[in-house]
Tab-separated table of N, CA and C in Angstrom:
chain	number	residue	atom	x	y	z
E	1	VAL	N	6.818	-117.401	-65.454
E	1	VAL	CA	6.514	-118.022	-66.477
E	1	VAL	C	5.213	-117.115	-66.940
E	2	LEU	N	5.289	-117.078	-68.210
E	2	LEU	CA	4.717	-116.132	-69.074
E	2	LEU	C	4.057	-117.066	-70.160
E	3	ASN	N	2.441	-116.978	-70.101
E	3	ASN	CA	1.686	-117.392	-71.495
E	3	ASN	C	1.846	-116.800	-72.415
E	4	ILE	N	2.523	-116.987	-73.170
E	4	ILE	CA	2.289	-115.969	-74.535
E	4	ILE	C	1.831	-116.859	-75.606
E	5	GLY	N	0.584	-117.357	-75.412
E	5	GLY	CA	-0.408	-117.863	-76.516
E	5	GLY	C	-0.949	-117.104	-77.063
E	6	PRO	N	-2.163	-117.395	-78.219
E	6	PRO	CA	-2.750	-116.325	-78.926
E	6	PRO	C	-3.712	-115.808	-78.375
E	7	THR	N	-4.251	-116.273	-77.275
E	7	THR	CA	-5.387	-115.519	-76.445
E	7	THR	C	-5.165	-114.992	-75.294
E	8	ALA	N	-3.577	-115.631	-74.903
E	8	ALA	CA	-2.873	-114.534	-73.876
E	8	ALA	C	-2.117	-113.241	-74.383
E	9	SER	N	-1.842	-113.204	-75.416
E	9	SER	CA	-1.232	-112.118	-76.135
E	9	SER	C	-1.325	-111.609	-77.393
E	10	HIS	N	-0.697	-110.543	-77.828
E	10	HIS	CA	-1.366	-110.312	-79.180
E	10	HIS	C	0.123	-109.698	-79.992
E	11	ASN	N	0.057	-109.880	-81.187
E	11	ASN	CA	1.542	-109.061	-81.919
E	11	ASN	C	2.440	-109.814	-81.171
E	12	LEU	N	2.497	-111.133	-81.279
E	12	LEU	CA	3.836	-111.623	-80.890
E	12	LEU	C	4.974	-111.849	-81.940
E	13	ASN	N	6.352	-111.495	-81.686
E	13	ASN	CA	7.233	-111.187	-82.244
E	13	ASN	C	8.461	-112.043	-81.848
E	14	ILE	N	9.230	-112.979	-82.624
E	14	ILE	CA	10.173	-113.660	-81.830
E	14	ILE	C	11.396	-113.443	-82.912
E	15	ASP	N	12.610	-112.836	-82.574
E	15	ASP	CA	13.686	-112.819	-83.656
E	15	ASP	C	14.875	-113.279	-82.871
E	16	ASN	N	16.211	-113.063	-83.350
E	16	ASN	CA	17.165	-113.509	-82.732
E	16	ASN	C	17.614	-112.650	-81.435
E	17	ASP	N	16.956	-111.614	-81.548
E	17	ASP	CA	17.319	-110.873	-79.872
E	17	ASP	C	16.523	-110.662	-79.152
E	18	TRP	N	15.060	-110.204	-79.460
E	18	TRP	CA	13.965	-110.124	-78.594
E	18	TRP	C	12.691	-111.254	-78.970
E	19	ILE	N	12.087	-111.202	-77.786
E	19	ILE	CA	10.669	-111.711	-77.938
E	19	ILE	C	9.715	-110.405	-77.391
E	20	SER	N	8.905	-109.980	-78.250
E	20	SER	CA	7.929	-109.026	-77.655
E	20	SER	C	6.405	-109.466	-78.086
E	21	PHE	N	5.764	-108.817	-77.555
E	21	PHE	CA	4.209	-108.977	-77.401
E	21	PHE	C	3.404	-107.951	-76.612
E	22	SER	N	1.958	-108.055	-76.894
E	22	SER	CA	1.236	-106.832	-76.096
E	22	SER	C	0.458	-107.835	-75.189
E	23	ALA	N	0.307	-107.417	-73.949
E	23	ALA	CA	-0.426	-108.382	-72.990
E	23	ALA	C	-1.267	-107.415	-72.215
E	24	ARG	N	-2.505	-107.755	-71.640
E	24	ARG	CA	-3.048	-106.800	-70.688
E	24	ARG	C	-2.922	-107.563	-69.025
E	25	PHE	N	-2.351	-107.011	-68.198
E	25	PHE	CA	-2.260	-106.993	-67.069
E	25	PHE	C	-3.107	-106.162	-66.017
E	26	GLY	N	-4.411	-106.767	-65.392
E	26	GLY	CA	-5.135	-106.051	-64.395
E	26	GLY	C	-6.024	-104.813	-65.467
E	27	GLY	N	-6.164	-105.310	-66.845
E	27	GLY	CA	-6.880	-104.906	-67.480
E	27	GLY	C	-6.693	-103.540	-68.318
E	28	VAL	N	-4.789	-103.429	-67.860
E	28	VAL	CA	-3.874	-102.402	-68.649
E	28	VAL	C	-3.123	-103.007	-69.513
E	29	ALA	N	-3.185	-102.703	-70.738
E	29	ALA	CA	-2.220	-103.283	-71.945
E	29	ALA	C	-1.278	-102.622	-71.614
E	30	HIS	N	0.254	-103.496	-71.701
E	30	HIS	CA	1.264	-103.262	-72.050
E	30	HIS	C	2.088	-103.806	-73.110
E	31	ASP	N	3.232	-103.421	-73.406
E	31	ASP	CA	3.940	-103.653	-74.652
E	31	ASP	C	5.097	-104.516	-73.756
E	32	ILE	N	5.297	-105.918	-73.913
E	32	ILE	CA	6.358	-106.428	-73.314
E	32	ILE	C	7.804	-106.897	-74.344
E	33	TRP	N	8.909	-106.595	-73.691
E	33	TRP	CA	10.123	-106.630	-74.760
E	33	TRP	C	11.038	-107.688	-73.661
E	34	ILE	N	11.261	-108.901	-74.104
E	34	ILE	CA	12.093	-110.000	-73.482
E	34	ILE	C	13.578	-110.168	-74.141
E	35	PRO	N	14.567	-109.893	-73.843
E	35	PRO	CA	15.733	-110.518	-74.617
E	35	PRO	C	16.089	-111.799	-74.387
E	36	VAL	N	16.243	-112.471	-75.777
E	36	VAL	CA	15.845	-113.724	-75.913
E	36	VAL	C	16.989	-114.619	-74.811
E	37	GLY	N	18.188	-113.912	-74.661
E	37	GLY	CA	19.360	-114.285	-73.554
E	37	GLY	C	18.423	-114.712	-71.912
E	38	HIS	N	17.500	-113.975	-71.835
E	38	HIS	CA	16.957	-114.163	-70.886
E	38	HIS	C	15.789	-115.374	-70.684
E	39	VAL	N	15.455	-115.851	-71.657
E	39	VAL	CA	14.666	-117.212	-71.745
E	39	VAL	C	15.359	-118.282	-71.297
E	40	VAL	N	15.218	-119.221	-70.240
E	40	VAL	CA	15.328	-120.186	-69.945
E	40	VAL	C	14.868	-121.587	-70.326
E	41	SER	N	13.551	-121.531	-70.887
E	41	SER	CA	12.930	-122.521	-71.225
E	41	SER	C	11.601	-122.479	-72.148
E	42	LEU	N	11.386	-123.074	-72.944
E	42	LEU	CA	10.005	-123.009	-73.848
E	42	LEU	C	9.298	-124.223	-73.757
E	43	PHE	N	8.045	-124.276	-73.648
E	43	PHE	CA	7.295	-125.459	-73.536
E	43	PHE	C	5.939	-125.212	-74.227
E	44	ALA	N	5.303	-126.415	-74.961
E	44	ALA	CA	4.043	-125.946	-75.544
E	44	ALA	C	2.976	-126.857	-74.477
E	45	ARG	N	1.931	-126.115	-74.103
E	45	ARG	CA	1.013	-126.609	-73.338
E	45	ARG	C	0.316	-127.458	-73.906
E	46	GLU	N	0.342	-127.523	-74.996
E	46	GLU	CA	-0.708	-128.777	-75.700
E	46	GLU	C	-0.147	-130.066	-75.649
E	47	SER	N	1.155	-130.197	-75.705
E	47	SER	CA	1.697	-131.597	-75.793
E	47	SER	C	2.645	-131.755	-74.380
E	48	GLY	N	2.997	-130.726	-73.741
E	48	GLY	CA	3.841	-130.941	-72.733
E	48	GLY	C	5.385	-130.842	-73.290
E	49	GLU	N	5.748	-130.840	-74.396
E	49	GLU	CA	7.024	-130.943	-74.878
E	49	GLU	C	7.500	-129.438	-74.908
E	50	GLY	N	8.826	-129.628	-74.575
E	50	GLY	CA	9.608	-128.076	-74.726
E	50	GLY	C	11.043	-128.480	-74.626
E	51	MET	N	11.855	-127.454	-74.297
E	51	MET	CA	13.439	-127.383	-74.216
E	51	MET	C	14.053	-126.406	-73.305
E	52	GLY	N	15.038	-126.517	-72.778
E	52	GLY	CA	15.513	-125.727	-71.587
E	52	GLY	C	16.884	-125.160	-72.355
E	53	PHE	N	17.201	-124.200	-71.919
E	53	PHE	CA	18.710	-123.415	-72.451
E	53	PHE	C	19.567	-123.538	-71.112
E	54	GLU	N	20.757	-123.187	-71.577
E	54	GLU	CA	21.725	-123.054	-70.595
E	54	GLU	C	21.307	-121.623	-69.828
E	55	VAL	N	21.910	-121.561	-68.559
E	55	VAL	CA	21.455	-120.652	-67.790
E	55	VAL	C	22.729	-120.070	-67.512
E	56	LYS	N	22.939	-118.696	-67.499
E	56	LYS	CA	24.248	-118.315	-67.542
E	56	LYS	C	24.220	-117.408	-66.075
E	57	THR	N	25.111	-117.382	-65.029
E	57	THR	CA	24.997	-116.734	-63.937
E	57	THR	C	25.970	-115.413	-64.083
E	58	LEU	N	24.990	-114.265	-63.840
E	58	LEU	CA	25.730	-113.002	-63.818
E	58	LEU	C	26.411	-112.440	-62.719
E	59	GLY	N	26.057	-113.223	-61.240
E	59	GLY	CA	27.369	-112.889	-60.354
E	59	GLY	C	26.533	-111.558	-59.706
E	60	LEU	N	25.151	-111.029	-59.738
E	60	LEU	CA	24.471	-110.081	-59.069
E	60	LEU	C	24.267	-110.441	-57.778
E	61	CYS	N	24.650	-109.311	-57.120
E	61	CYS	CA	23.982	-109.609	-55.601
E	61	CYS	C	22.479	-108.510	-55.682
E	62	LEU	N	21.604	-109.363	-55.237
E	62	LEU	CA	20.145	-108.713	-55.404
E	62	LEU	C	19.658	-108.216	-54.107
E	63	GLY	N	20.532	-108.601	-53.303
E	63	GLY	CA	20.389	-107.563	-51.772
E	63	GLY	C	21.005	-108.239	-50.756
E	64	PRO	N	21.194	-107.783	-49.338
E	64	PRO	CA	21.734	-108.178	-48.521
E	64	PRO	C	21.549	-109.522	-48.058
E	65	THR	N	22.964	-110.221	-47.557
E	65	THR	CA	22.541	-111.415	-47.094
E	65	THR	C	22.558	-111.652	-45.603
E	66	HIS	N	22.110	-112.432	-44.768
E	66	HIS	CA	22.216	-112.381	-43.471
E	66	HIS	C	22.500	-113.646	-42.844
């Protein structure tokens, strides 16, 4: 979960392929780029309203299974 509101991020840009913004983590500024296809939901904190998107499974193995 990322808060990309105006007080948490700067230079927010959303287009058809990418969501990008600048934010500080631990006092260090970072430019963040997120592919739109990796976003699973959006919601407004003020109203609690939002929408979810279809999640596509990539079939990746993230580590050994025991």
